[in-house]
Tab-separated table of C-alpha atoms and ligand atoms in Angstrom:
chain	number	residue	atom	x	y	z
F	1127	MET	CA	-74.774	-28.000	-48.515
F	1128	GLU	CA	-71.774	-25.543	-47.857
F	1129	ASN	CA	-69.324	-23.511	-44.951
F	1130	ILE	CA	-69.726	-26.048	-42.980
F	1131	PHE	CA	-67.099	-25.679	-39.602
F	1132	ASP	CA	-66.791	-28.984	-37.109
F	1133	THR	CA	-65.688	-27.446	-34.077
F	1134	HIS	CA	-64.590	-30.929	-33.178
F	1135	ALA	CA	-62.524	-33.499	-33.952
F	1136	HIS	CA	-60.000	-35.587	-32.875
F	1137	TYR	CA	-58.261	-37.049	-36.796
F	1138	ASP	CA	-55.389	-37.597	-34.454
F	1139	ASP	CA	-57.583	-40.697	-33.694
F	1140	GLU	CA	-56.531	-44.412	-34.476
F	1141	ALA	CA	-59.806	-44.730	-36.127
F	1142	PHE	CA	-58.991	-42.591	-39.286
F	1143	ASN	CA	-55.132	-44.261	-39.401
F	1144	GLU	CA	-56.783	-46.390	-42.509
F	1145	ASP	CA	-57.111	-43.806	-44.675
F	1146	ARG	CA	-56.933	-39.945	-42.562
F	1147	GLU	CA	-54.980	-38.393	-45.985
F	1148	GLU	CA	-57.961	-39.233	-48.353
F	1149	LEU	CA	-60.777	-38.244	-46.317
F	1150	LEU	CA	-59.139	-35.098	-45.288
F	1151	GLY	CA	-58.650	-34.753	-48.708
F	1152	LEU	CA	-62.482	-34.942	-49.876
F	1153	LEU	CA	-63.803	-32.616	-47.123
F	1154	GLN	CA	-63.653	-29.963	-48.579
F	1155	ASN	CA	-65.180	-31.189	-51.713
F	1156	LYS	CA	-68.132	-31.907	-48.989
F	1157	GLY	CA	-69.164	-28.756	-48.301
F	1158	VAL	CA	-67.013	-28.890	-44.820
F	1159	SER	CA	-64.538	-25.483	-45.417
F	1160	HIS	CA	-63.277	-25.681	-41.794
F	1161	VAL	CA	-62.039	-28.030	-38.723
F	1162	LEU	CA	-60.994	-27.362	-34.760
F	1163	THR	CA	-59.349	-31.054	-34.451
F	1164	CYS	CA	-58.614	-31.709	-30.542
F	1165	GLY	CA	-55.812	-33.380	-29.045
F	1166	THR	CA	-56.307	-35.308	-26.002
F	1167	ASP	CA	-52.372	-35.063	-24.158
F	1168	LEU	CA	-49.290	-34.282	-24.826
F	1169	MET	CA	-48.818	-36.864	-27.702
F	1170	SER	CA	-52.601	-36.008	-29.629
F	1171	SER	CA	-52.209	-32.380	-29.345
F	1172	TYR	CA	-48.682	-32.490	-31.110
F	1173	ARG	CA	-50.300	-34.968	-33.588
F	1174	SER	CA	-52.841	-32.537	-34.038
F	1175	LEU	CA	-50.933	-29.639	-34.664
F	1176	GLN	CA	-49.208	-32.036	-37.330
F	1177	LEU	CA	-51.943	-32.041	-39.646
F	1178	ALA	CA	-53.028	-29.207	-38.676
F	1179	GLN	CA	-49.695	-27.369	-40.733
F	1180	LYS	CA	-50.997	-29.768	-43.207
F	1181	TYR	CA	-53.996	-28.491	-44.298
F	1182	ASP	CA	-55.081	-25.360	-44.380
F	1183	PHE	CA	-58.854	-25.966	-43.897
F	1184	ILE	CA	-58.017	-27.645	-40.247
F	1185	TYR	CA	-56.930	-25.630	-36.929
F	1186	CYS	CA	-55.922	-27.574	-33.429
F	1187	ALA	CA	-56.203	-27.467	-30.063
F	1188	MET	CA	-54.104	-28.766	-27.199
F	1189	GLY	CA	-54.679	-29.526	-23.789
F	1190	PHE	CA	-55.382	-32.877	-21.340
F	1191	HIS	CA	-58.414	-34.662	-21.404
F	1192	PRO	CA	-59.605	-35.037	-18.343
F	1193	GLU	CA	-59.209	-39.157	-18.951
F	1194	ASP	CA	-55.780	-38.661	-19.967
F	1195	ILE	CA	-55.052	-36.504	-17.466
F	1196	ALA	CA	-52.634	-39.998	-15.975
F	1197	GLU	CA	-50.380	-38.806	-19.296
F	1198	GLU	CA	-50.316	-35.253	-17.494
F	1199	ARG	CA	-46.222	-34.777	-16.910
F	1200	LYS	CA	-44.763	-31.996	-14.675
F	1201	GLY	CA	-43.132	-29.079	-17.253
F	1202	ASP	CA	-45.899	-30.493	-20.388
F	1203	LEU	CA	-47.990	-27.539	-19.607
F	1204	ASP	CA	-44.885	-25.879	-20.458
F	1205	VAL	CA	-44.032	-27.196	-23.744
F	1206	ILE	CA	-48.078	-26.884	-24.270
F	1207	ARG	CA	-48.160	-23.208	-23.597
F	1208	ASP	CA	-44.649	-22.199	-26.051
F	1209	LEU	CA	-46.482	-24.589	-28.595
F	1210	LEU	CA	-50.095	-22.654	-28.756
F	1211	LYS	CA	-47.868	-19.343	-27.611
F	1212	SER	CA	-45.953	-19.644	-31.252
F	1213	GLU	CA	-47.743	-21.176	-33.895
F	1214	PRO	CA	-51.516	-19.822	-35.453
F	1215	LYS	CA	-52.642	-22.663	-36.425
F	1216	ALA	CA	-53.132	-23.729	-32.922
F	1217	VAL	CA	-56.087	-22.204	-31.840
F	1218	ALA	CA	-57.158	-23.098	-28.283
F	1219	VAL	CA	-57.114	-24.951	-25.207
F	1220	GLY	CA	-58.688	-28.709	-25.779
F	1221	GLU	CA	-59.901	-30.940	-25.098
F	1222	ILE	CA	-60.252	-30.275	-21.548
F	1223	GLY	CA	-62.672	-31.059	-18.549
F	1224	LEU	CA	-63.593	-33.055	-15.706
F	1225	ASP	CA	-65.762	-36.661	-16.823
F	1226	TYR	CA	-67.016	-38.223	-13.658
F	1227	HIS	CA	-68.768	-41.188	-15.501
F	1228	TYR	CA	-66.809	-43.316	-14.269
F	1229	ASP	CA	-66.077	-44.553	-11.787
F	1230	ASP	CA	-62.160	-46.406	-11.750
F	1231	GLY	CA	-61.339	-42.228	-13.309
F	1232	ALA	CA	-58.960	-39.967	-12.007
F	1233	PRO	CA	-59.719	-38.976	-8.612
F	1234	ARG	CA	-62.668	-35.966	-9.152
F	1235	GLU	CA	-59.122	-33.147	-7.530
F	1236	GLU	CA	-57.140	-33.711	-10.160
F	1237	GLN	CA	-59.646	-33.196	-12.327
F	1238	ILE	CA	-60.638	-30.067	-10.996
F	1239	ASP	CA	-56.758	-28.868	-10.644
F	1240	LEU	CA	-54.780	-29.974	-14.274
F	1241	PHE	CA	-58.480	-28.019	-15.222
F	1242	ARG	CA	-58.618	-24.734	-13.609
F	1243	ARG	CA	-54.057	-25.250	-14.243
F	1244	GLN	CA	-55.560	-25.486	-18.794
F	1245	ILE	CA	-58.231	-22.215	-18.393
F	1246	GLU	CA	-55.973	-19.925	-16.140
F	1247	MET	CA	-53.163	-20.882	-19.283
F	1248	ALA	CA	-55.812	-19.806	-21.297
F	1249	LYS	CA	-56.922	-16.740	-19.979
F	1250	GLU	CA	-52.586	-15.745	-19.757
F	1251	LEU	CA	-52.634	-16.799	-23.594
F	1252	ASP	CA	-56.455	-15.106	-24.787
F	1253	LEU	CA	-57.162	-18.342	-26.574
F	1254	PRO	CA	-60.632	-20.247	-25.784
F	1255	VAL	CA	-61.120	-23.415	-23.701
F	1256	ILE	CA	-62.358	-26.345	-25.414
F	1257	VAL	CA	-64.223	-27.960	-23.123
F	1258	HIS	CA	-65.822	-31.865	-21.703
F	1259	ASP	CA	-67.770	-31.740	-19.093
F	1260	ARG	CA	-69.426	-35.717	-18.672
F	1261	ASP	CA	-71.151	-35.842	-15.495
F	1262	ALA	CA	-69.754	-33.250	-14.224
F	1263	HIS	CA	-72.415	-30.072	-14.281
F	1264	GLU	CA	-72.361	-28.194	-11.105
F	1265	ASP	CA	-67.905	-28.805	-10.527
F	1266	THR	CA	-67.844	-27.606	-14.237
F	1267	PHE	CA	-69.974	-24.526	-14.678
F	1268	ASN	CA	-68.926	-23.735	-11.488
F	1269	ILE	CA	-64.780	-23.516	-12.420
F	1270	LEU	CA	-65.927	-22.141	-15.724
F	1271	LYS	CA	-68.691	-19.224	-14.213
F	1272	GLU	CA	-65.762	-17.781	-11.269
F	1273	MET	CA	-62.547	-19.017	-14.031
F	1274	ARG	CA	-64.541	-17.428	-17.170
F	1275	PRO	CA	-62.461	-18.032	-19.869
F	1276	LYS	CA	-63.572	-17.507	-23.826
F	1277	GLY	CA	-65.537	-21.473	-23.803
F	1278	VAL	CA	-67.556	-23.692	-25.581
F	1279	VAL	CA	-68.940	-26.648	-23.699
F	1280	HIS	CA	-68.983	-29.471	-26.733
F	1281	CYS	CA	-71.422	-32.285	-26.640
F	1282	PHE	CA	-73.214	-30.054	-24.437
F	1283	SER	CA	-75.203	-32.500	-22.442
F	1284	GLY	CA	-77.171	-30.672	-19.306
F	1285	SER	CA	-80.041	-28.650	-18.690
F	1286	VAL	CA	-82.302	-26.245	-20.328
F	1287	GLU	CA	-81.647	-24.094	-17.231
F	1288	MET	CA	-77.690	-25.109	-17.833
F	1289	ALA	CA	-77.730	-24.386	-21.143
F	1290	LYS	CA	-79.708	-20.951	-20.883
F	1291	GLU	CA	-76.311	-20.015	-17.476
F	1292	TYR	CA	-73.709	-19.926	-20.078
F	1293	VAL	CA	-75.108	-18.451	-23.135
F	1294	LYS	CA	-75.245	-15.175	-19.976
F	1295	LEU	CA	-71.740	-15.640	-19.173
F	1296	GLY	CA	-71.363	-15.121	-23.024
F	1297	PHE	CA	-70.155	-19.080	-23.407
F	1298	TYR	CA	-70.660	-21.124	-26.597
F	1299	ILE	CA	-73.127	-24.166	-27.018
F	1300	GLY	CA	-71.201	-27.082	-28.801
F	1301	VAL	CA	-74.389	-29.451	-30.303
F	1302	GLY	CA	-73.636	-32.332	-32.745
F	1303	GLY	CA	-75.050	-36.013	-33.516
F	1304	VAL	CA	-77.252	-36.587	-30.887
F	1305	VAL	CA	-79.947	-33.877	-31.504
F	1306	THR	CA	-80.157	-36.231	-33.924
F	1307	PHE	CA	-81.140	-39.258	-31.787
F	1308	LYS	CA	-84.351	-40.117	-31.146
F	1309	ASN	CA	-84.425	-40.117	-28.001
F	1310	ALA	CA	-82.637	-36.934	-27.369
F	1311	ARG	CA	-85.650	-34.642	-25.932
F	1312	LYS	CA	-83.290	-32.080	-24.257
F	1313	ALA	CA	-80.516	-31.937	-26.253
F	1314	VAL	CA	-84.100	-30.186	-28.523
F	1315	GLU	CA	-84.800	-28.142	-26.093
F	1316	VAL	CA	-81.163	-27.332	-25.688
F	1317	VAL	CA	-81.477	-25.773	-29.587
F	1318	GLU	CA	-84.803	-24.430	-28.957
F	1319	ALA	CA	-83.313	-22.406	-25.679
F	1320	VAL	CA	-80.409	-21.111	-27.122
F	1321	PRO	CA	-79.892	-18.498	-29.712
F	1322	VAL	CA	-78.611	-19.571	-32.384
F	1323	GLU	CA	-75.910	-17.981	-32.666
F	1324	SER	CA	-74.124	-19.022	-29.449
F	1325	ILE	CA	-73.929	-22.866	-30.965
F	1326	LEU	CA	-71.927	-24.090	-32.824
F	1327	LEU	CA	-71.158	-27.796	-34.570
F	1328	GLU	CA	-69.113	-30.097	-33.914
F	1329	THR	CA	-69.342	-33.917	-34.977
F	1330	ASP	CA	-66.590	-35.317	-32.038
F	1331	CYS	CA	-65.946	-37.772	-34.276
F	1332	PRO	CA	-65.002	-40.406	-34.917
F	1333	TYR	CA	-67.082	-40.686	-32.296
F	1334	MET	CA	-71.100	-39.466	-32.213
F	1335	ALA	CA	-72.247	-39.649	-35.064
F	1336	PRO	CA	-75.879	-38.603	-36.050
F	1337	THR	CA	-78.447	-40.749	-37.337
F	1338	PRO	CA	-79.006	-42.747	-39.464
F	1339	PHE	CA	-75.407	-43.658	-39.426
F	1340	ARG	CA	-75.081	-44.341	-35.311
F	1341	GLY	CA	-73.171	-45.909	-34.424
F	1342	GLN	CA	-70.516	-45.552	-37.172
F	1343	ARG	CA	-67.431	-43.541	-37.926
F	1344	ASN	CA	-68.030	-40.115	-37.816
F	1345	ASP	CA	-66.590	-37.316	-39.950
F	1346	SER	CA	-66.945	-33.680	-40.642
F	1347	SER	CA	-69.212	-34.219	-43.981
F	1348	LEU	CA	-71.887	-35.637	-41.348
F	1349	ILE	CA	-72.831	-32.750	-39.881
F	1350	SER	CA	-74.729	-31.721	-42.382
F	1351	TYR	CA	-77.812	-33.845	-40.821
F	1352	VAL	CA	-76.918	-31.972	-37.900
F	1353	ALA	CA	-77.184	-28.663	-39.351
F	1354	GLU	CA	-80.547	-30.182	-41.255
F	1355	LYS	CA	-81.125	-30.860	-37.711
F	1356	ILE	CA	-80.860	-27.608	-35.841
F	1357	ALA	CA	-82.780	-25.907	-39.413
F	1358	GLU	CA	-85.370	-27.419	-38.559
F	1359	ILE	CA	-86.283	-26.985	-34.289
F	1360	LYS	CA	-85.221	-22.901	-35.410
F	1361	GLY	CA	-87.133	-23.091	-38.760
F	1362	LEU	CA	-84.299	-21.826	-40.707
F	1363	THR	CA	-82.760	-23.084	-43.301
F	1364	PRO	CA	-79.219	-26.007	-43.759
F	1365	GLN	CA	-78.145	-23.721	-44.453
F	1366	GLU	CA	-78.493	-21.032	-43.278
F	1367	VAL	CA	-77.276	-22.544	-39.966
F	1368	CYS	CA	-74.124	-23.319	-41.090
F	1369	ASP	CA	-73.583	-20.097	-42.547
F	1370	ILE	CA	-74.213	-18.535	-38.855
F	1371	THR	CA	-72.415	-20.816	-36.844
F	1372	ASN	CA	-69.506	-20.624	-38.915
F	1373	LYS	CA	-69.333	-17.278	-37.804
F	1374	ASN	CA	-69.455	-17.977	-34.814
F	1375	ALA	CA	-66.975	-20.221	-34.690
F	1376	LYS	CA	-64.430	-17.866	-36.532
F	1377	GLU	CA	-65.164	-14.737	-33.254
F	1378	PHE	CA	-64.757	-17.915	-31.537
F	1379	LEU	CA	-61.995	-18.891	-32.519
F	1380	GLY	CA	-60.329	-15.643	-33.755
F	1381	ILE	CA	-60.117	-17.019	-37.491
F	1382	LYS	CA	-60.375	-14.533	-40.496
C	2372	LIG	NI1	-63.984	-34.918	-28.012
């Protein structure tokens, strides 16, 4: 397979500290043509930008993940805004969103406030948003529907009905390793229900490795297993899935 566009990676993660250079150096030989690596707080966004500056095929998103909300200090968003404005390889605001999974997570009002401010920033800069939604489907959808940025719901875990609503609003659906899991009925139904023109491929690496690598460290080359599964569902070849979703990602991120 070639032409793989991984629209959601975390190559600044410490899981890659041992062999990052070697791994990234080999990705293009394994069919990966582009990667969007996503920051989760200010320092992680910096590190992501450095990777994008170093490697031609890597782009970055910068922003505050809802789990890292406590890391945000006054003025941080202004720093990110300035970098997004001036750095050509910084092409999206992310990873941002809502996470209601943990009872001791950040208060919902604070998450919503930061999510809204980051969407506002993205609209102002005319950049897309990379959205994280865990156990917060209603609030995430309502905010995105109201504010209408360009966006992808990464690792989409909502219902088929909600996926269709997102597509109607022009959002993309991020599909990764979960669709290959044995018990992934809902993820498979979502892929069945939405047009392939609305799908973006992603890893969320180092997490979410597809079957048969579930539980191991993930990387962008393993997207081939995700493409195979989507191809089977959609009646396409895996290469067609890579080609179409590569085009989707380029349009979405404004990459030539
Ligand atoms: Ni992520």
